[in-house]
């Protein structure tokens, strides 16, 4: 095949420089620790709580984005209404907005005297500087991944399929759950994985609204930064390695589920 050798060589070189070598350096730095030291770091109470907050809230935020993102896509693709293009553009704001700016805006909005924080505080719900604030920030940065992944698939889904299902007696709910959703599942899983991965590593938009209390509202990326500022580089890389391996395994499982769902899509 003409050009295969050149393009493959450039691909491997670029991936090595940008991804593989930095990741290898991460593991090499961690190898400076003994196994006992590594285990003590990753099983310390502060590390476990930080990992639990990062992964747990990222998963919850990705689940919310999966549902709400699907509803947003459905409205944008299946209906025509004034301002549709504007709403479509608004979805991309979390992509373009600097994460620190997003964090400051969310903190001001959900602070106890903020527009949304004040009425919630009267109900006894404190958002800013609590894990709830982290959860909201993760939803904010993850929603475009689901929308932009599912949107082209839904656009390409022929409406005649829905009409055929209706003509055969299927009601609206049966058409959605038995005809449309099975075709969207691979894209939904991809959007879920992207939103989940982005939320795990998010720092800028979370740091301002989190409160950053150890064992309460401290995310794993912040703990890594703290360890780096303390010149405990091996400790920081140990936490980073755990996050990397866990994220890889989770995304690998999701990708396998995506392929399984893709293989089960009926050919129309």
CSV table of C-alpha atoms in Angstrom, one decimal:
chain,number,residue,atom,x,y,z
A,1,UNK,CA,0.0,0.0,0.0
A,2,UNK,CA,1.7,3.3,-1.1
A,3,UNK,CA,2.6,5.6,1.7
A,4,UNK,CA,1.8,3.1,4.5
A,5,UNK,CA,5.4,2.9,5.8
A,6,UNK,CA,5.8,6.7,6.0
A,7,UNK,CA,2.5,7.4,7.6
A,8,UNK,CA,2.8,4.6,10.1
A,9,UNK,CA,6.3,5.7,11.0
A,10,UNK,CA,5.2,9.3,11.6
A,11,UNK,CA,2.2,8.0,13.6
A,12,UNK,CA,4.3,5.9,15.9
A,13,UNK,CA,6.9,8.7,16.3
A,14,UNK,CA,4.3,11.3,17.2
A,15,UNK,CA,2.4,9.0,19.6
A,16,UNK,CA,5.6,8.1,21.3
A,17,UNK,CA,6.7,11.7,21.8
A,18,UNK,CA,3.3,13.0,22.8
A,19,UNK,CA,1.9,10.1,24.8
A,20,UNK,CA,4.1,7.0,25.4
A,21,UNK,CA,7.3,8.7,26.5
A,22,UNK,CA,5.6,11.0,29.1
A,23,UNK,CA,3.6,8.0,30.5
A,24,UNK,CA,6.8,5.9,30.6
A,25,UNK,CA,8.5,8.7,32.6
A,26,UNK,CA,5.6,8.6,35.0
A,27,UNK,CA,6.1,4.9,35.7
A,28,UNK,CA,9.8,5.2,35.9
A,29,UNK,CA,9.5,7.9,38.6
A,30,UNK,CA,7.1,5.7,40.5
A,31,UNK,CA,9.7,2.8,40.4
A,32,UNK,CA,11.9,4.9,42.8
A,33,UNK,CA,9.5,3.8,45.5
A,34,UNK,CA,9.6,0.4,47.1
A,35,UNK,CA,6.5,-1.7,46.9
A,36,UNK,CA,5.8,-1.1,50.6
A,37,UNK,CA,6.1,2.7,50.1
A,38,UNK,CA,3.9,2.6,47.0
A,39,UNK,CA,1.3,0.6,48.8
A,40,UNK,CA,1.4,2.9,51.8
A,41,UNK,CA,0.9,6.0,49.6
A,42,UNK,CA,-2.0,4.7,47.6
A,43,UNK,CA,-3.8,3.2,50.6
A,44,UNK,CA,-3.5,6.2,52.9
A,45,UNK,CA,-6.8,7.6,54.1
A,46,UNK,CA,-6.3,10.9,52.3
A,47,UNK,CA,-5.4,9.2,48.9
A,48,UNK,CA,-8.3,6.8,49.1
A,49,UNK,CA,-10.8,9.5,49.9
A,50,UNK,CA,-9.4,11.7,47.1
A,51,UNK,CA,-9.7,8.8,44.6
A,52,UNK,CA,-13.1,7.9,45.8
A,53,UNK,CA,-14.3,11.5,45.3
A,54,UNK,CA,-12.7,11.8,41.8
A,55,UNK,CA,-13.9,8.5,40.5
A,56,UNK,CA,-17.3,8.4,42.3
A,57,UNK,CA,-18.4,11.9,41.4
A,58,UNK,CA,-17.0,11.5,37.8
A,59,UNK,CA,-19.1,8.4,37.3
A,60,UNK,CA,-22.3,10.0,38.8
A,61,UNK,CA,-21.7,13.2,36.6
A,62,UNK,CA,-21.2,11.0,33.5
A,63,UNK,CA,-24.5,9.2,34.2
A,64,UNK,CA,-26.4,12.5,34.5
A,65,UNK,CA,-24.7,13.8,31.3
A,66,UNK,CA,-25.7,10.5,29.6
A,67,UNK,CA,-29.4,11.1,30.3
A,68,UNK,CA,-29.6,14.9,30.0
A,69,UNK,CA,-27.2,14.9,27.0
A,70,UNK,CA,-29.5,12.5,25.2
A,71,UNK,CA,-32.6,14.6,25.9
A,72,UNK,CA,-30.7,17.7,24.6
A,73,UNK,CA,-29.7,15.9,21.4
A,74,UNK,CA,-33.2,14.7,20.8
A,75,UNK,CA,-34.6,18.3,21.2
A,76,UNK,CA,-31.9,19.8,18.9
A,77,UNK,CA,-32.2,17.1,16.2
A,78,UNK,CA,-35.9,16.2,16.1
A,79,UNK,CA,-37.5,19.5,16.6
A,80,UNK,CA,-37.4,22.9,14.9
A,81,UNK,CA,-37.9,25.9,17.2
A,82,UNK,CA,-36.7,29.6,17.4
A,83,UNK,CA,-33.2,29.8,18.8
A,84,UNK,CA,-32.3,26.2,18.0
A,85,UNK,CA,-29.0,27.2,16.4
A,86,UNK,CA,-28.1,29.4,19.4
A,87,UNK,CA,-28.8,26.5,21.9
A,88,UNK,CA,-26.8,24.2,19.7
A,89,UNK,CA,-23.8,26.7,19.9
A,90,UNK,CA,-24.3,27.0,23.7
A,91,UNK,CA,-23.5,23.3,24.1
A,92,UNK,CA,-20.0,24.0,23.0
A,93,UNK,CA,-19.2,26.7,25.6
A,94,UNK,CA,-17.6,24.3,28.1
A,95,UNK,CA,-15.2,23.3,25.3
A,96,UNK,CA,-14.1,26.8,24.6
A,97,UNK,CA,-14.4,28.4,28.0
A,98,UNK,CA,-11.1,28.3,30.1
A,99,UNK,CA,-11.7,25.9,32.9
A,100,UNK,CA,-10.6,28.4,35.6
A,101,UNK,CA,-13.2,30.9,34.3
A,102,UNK,CA,-15.9,28.2,34.5
A,103,UNK,CA,-14.9,27.3,38.0
A,104,UNK,CA,-15.1,31.0,39.2
A,105,UNK,CA,-18.5,31.4,37.5
A,106,UNK,CA,-19.9,28.3,39.1
A,107,UNK,CA,-18.6,29.3,42.5
A,108,UNK,CA,-20.2,32.7,42.2
A,109,UNK,CA,-23.4,31.2,41.0
A,110,UNK,CA,-23.7,28.5,43.8
A,111,UNK,CA,-22.1,30.4,46.7
A,112,UNK,CA,-24.4,31.0,49.6
A,113,UNK,CA,-25.2,34.5,48.3
A,114,UNK,CA,-25.2,33.5,44.6
A,115,UNK,CA,-28.2,33.5,42.3
A,116,UNK,CA,-28.8,29.8,42.7
A,117,UNK,CA,-26.8,29.2,45.9
A,118,UNK,CA,-29.0,31.5,48.0
A,119,UNK,CA,-32.3,29.8,47.4
A,120,UNK,CA,-30.7,26.4,47.8
A,121,UNK,CA,-29.1,27.5,51.1
A,122,UNK,CA,-32.6,28.4,52.4
A,123,UNK,CA,-33.5,24.8,51.7
A,124,UNK,CA,-30.5,23.7,53.7
A,125,UNK,CA,-28.5,22.6,50.6
A,126,UNK,CA,-25.0,24.0,50.4
A,127,UNK,CA,-23.4,23.5,47.0
A,128,UNK,CA,-20.2,25.6,46.8
A,129,UNK,CA,-17.2,24.2,48.7
A,130,UNK,CA,-18.8,20.8,49.1
A,131,UNK,CA,-18.8,17.6,47.0
A,132,UNK,CA,-22.0,18.7,45.5
A,133,UNK,CA,-20.1,21.6,43.9
A,134,UNK,CA,-17.6,19.2,42.5
A,135,UNK,CA,-20.4,17.1,41.0
A,136,UNK,CA,-22.0,20.2,39.3
A,137,UNK,CA,-18.6,21.3,37.9
A,138,UNK,CA,-18.1,17.8,36.4
A,139,UNK,CA,-21.5,17.9,34.8
A,140,UNK,CA,-20.7,21.3,33.3
A,141,UNK,CA,-17.5,20.2,31.6
A,142,UNK,CA,-18.8,16.8,30.5
A,143,UNK,CA,-22.1,17.5,28.8
A,144,UNK,CA,-20.7,18.5,25.4
A,145,UNK,CA,-19.0,15.1,25.0
A,146,UNK,CA,-22.3,13.2,25.1
A,147,UNK,CA,-24.1,15.7,22.9
A,148,UNK,CA,-21.5,16.0,20.2
A,149,UNK,CA,-21.0,12.2,20.1
A,150,UNK,CA,-24.6,11.2,19.8
A,151,UNK,CA,-25.8,14.1,17.7
A,152,UNK,CA,-24.4,13.0,14.3
A,153,UNK,CA,-25.6,9.4,14.8
A,154,UNK,CA,-29.2,10.6,15.6
A,155,UNK,CA,-29.1,12.9,12.5
A,156,UNK,CA,-28.1,10.0,10.3
A,157,UNK,CA,-30.9,7.8,11.8
A,158,UNK,CA,-33.5,7.6,9.1
A,159,UNK,CA,-36.9,8.9,10.4
A,160,UNK,CA,-38.5,6.4,8.1
A,161,UNK,CA,-37.5,3.7,10.6
A,162,UNK,CA,-39.6,5.4,13.2
A,163,UNK,CA,-42.5,5.7,10.7
A,164,UNK,CA,-42.2,2.0,9.8
A,165,UNK,CA,-42.3,1.1,13.5
A,166,UNK,CA,-45.4,3.3,14.0
A,167,UNK,CA,-47.1,1.7,11.0
A,168,UNK,CA,-46.6,-1.7,12.5
A,169,UNK,CA,-48.3,-0.7,15.7
A,170,UNK,CA,-45.5,0.4,18.0
A,171,UNK,CA,-46.3,3.3,20.3
A,172,UNK,CA,-43.9,6.1,20.9
A,173,UNK,CA,-42.2,4.6,23.9
A,174,UNK,CA,-41.7,1.2,22.1
A,175,UNK,CA,-40.2,3.1,19.1
A,176,UNK,CA,-37.8,5.0,21.3
A,177,UNK,CA,-36.7,2.0,23.5
A,178,UNK,CA,-36.8,-0.8,20.9
A,179,UNK,CA,-35.8,1.0,17.7
A,180,UNK,CA,-34.0,4.2,18.3
A,181,UNK,CA,-32.0,3.6,21.5
A,182,UNK,CA,-30.3,0.3,20.3
A,183,UNK,CA,-28.9,2.3,17.4
A,184,UNK,CA,-27.6,5.0,19.7
A,185,UNK,CA,-26.1,2.8,22.4
A,186,UNK,CA,-22.5,2.7,20.9
A,187,UNK,CA,-22.5,6.5,20.6
A,188,UNK,CA,-24.0,6.9,24.1
A,189,UNK,CA,-21.3,4.6,25.5
A,190,UNK,CA,-18.6,6.6,23.7
A,191,UNK,CA,-20.0,9.9,25.0
A,192,UNK,CA,-20.3,8.5,28.5
A,193,UNK,CA,-16.6,7.3,28.4
A,194,UNK,CA,-15.4,10.7,27.2
A,195,UNK,CA,-17.4,12.6,29.8
A,196,UNK,CA,-16.2,10.2,32.5
A,197,UNK,CA,-12.5,10.5,31.5
A,198,UNK,CA,-12.7,14.2,31.2
A,199,UNK,CA,-14.3,14.6,34.7
A,200,UNK,CA,-11.7,12.3,36.4
A,201,UNK,CA,-8.8,14.5,35.3
A,202,UNK,CA,-10.6,17.9,35.6
A,203,UNK,CA,-8.8,20.4,37.8
A,204,UNK,CA,-9.4,24.0,36.8
A,205,UNK,CA,-13.2,24.2,37.0
A,206,UNK,CA,-13.4,22.0,40.1
A,207,UNK,CA,-10.7,23.6,42.2
A,208,UNK,CA,-12.6,26.8,42.9
A,209,UNK,CA,-15.9,25.3,43.9
A,210,UNK,CA,-14.6,22.2,45.7
A,211,UNK,CA,-13.5,23.7,49.0
A,212,UNK,CA,-10.5,21.4,48.9
A,213,UNK,CA,-10.9,20.0,52.4
A,214,UNK,CA,-8.8,16.8,52.8
A,215,UNK,CA,-10.9,13.6,53.1
A,216,UNK,CA,-14.1,15.7,52.4
A,217,UNK,CA,-13.9,17.6,49.1
A,218,UNK,CA,-10.3,17.1,47.9
A,219,UNK,CA,-10.0,15.6,44.4
A,220,UNK,CA,-7.1,13.4,43.3
A,221,UNK,CA,-5.7,15.8,40.8
A,222,UNK,CA,-5.4,18.5,43.6
A,223,UNK,CA,-3.7,16.0,45.9
A,224,UNK,CA,-1.1,15.3,43.1
A,225,UNK,CA,-0.5,19.1,42.8
A,226,UNK,CA,-0.1,19.3,46.6
A,227,UNK,CA,2.5,16.5,46.6
A,228,UNK,CA,4.4,18.2,43.8
A,229,UNK,CA,4.4,21.5,45.7
A,230,UNK,CA,5.9,19.6,48.6
A,231,UNK,CA,8.6,18.2,46.3
A,232,UNK,CA,7.3,14.6,46.9
A,233,UNK,CA,7.4,13.8,43.2
A,234,UNK,CA,7.4,10.0,43.6
A,235,UNK,CA,4.3,10.3,45.8
A,236,UNK,CA,2.6,12.4,43.2
A,237,UNK,CA,3.4,9.9,40.4
A,238,UNK,CA,2.2,7.0,42.5
A,239,UNK,CA,-1.2,8.6,42.8
A,240,UNK,CA,-1.1,9.5,39.1
A,241,UNK,CA,-0.3,5.9,38.1
A,242,UNK,CA,-3.3,4.6,40.1
A,243,UNK,CA,-5.5,7.1,38.3
A,244,UNK,CA,-4.0,6.2,34.9
A,245,UNK,CA,-4.4,2.4,35.4
A,246,UNK,CA,-7.9,2.7,36.8
A,247,UNK,CA,-9.0,5.1,34.1
A,248,UNK,CA,-7.6,2.8,31.4
A,249,UNK,CA,-9.3,-0.3,32.7
A,250,UNK,CA,-12.7,1.5,33.0
A,251,UNK,CA,-12.4,3.0,29.5
A,252,UNK,CA,-11.3,-0.4,28.1
A,253,UNK,CA,-14.4,-2.1,29.6
A,254,UNK,CA,-16.6,0.7,28.2
A,255,UNK,CA,-15.0,0.3,24.8
A,256,UNK,CA,-15.6,-3.4,24.8
A,257,UNK,CA,-19.2,-2.8,25.7
A,258,UNK,CA,-19.4,-0.3,22.9
A,259,UNK,CA,-18.1,-2.9,20.4
A,260,UNK,CA,-20.5,-5.5,21.7
A,261,UNK,CA,-23.4,-3.1,21.3
A,262,UNK,CA,-22.2,-2.1,17.8
A,263,UNK,CA,-22.2,-5.8,16.8
A,264,UNK,CA,-25.8,-6.2,18.0
A,265,UNK,CA,-27.2,-3.3,16.0
A,266,UNK,CA,-29.6,-4.7,13.4
A,267,UNK,CA,-28.8,-4.0,9.8
A,268,UNK,CA,-31.7,-1.9,8.3
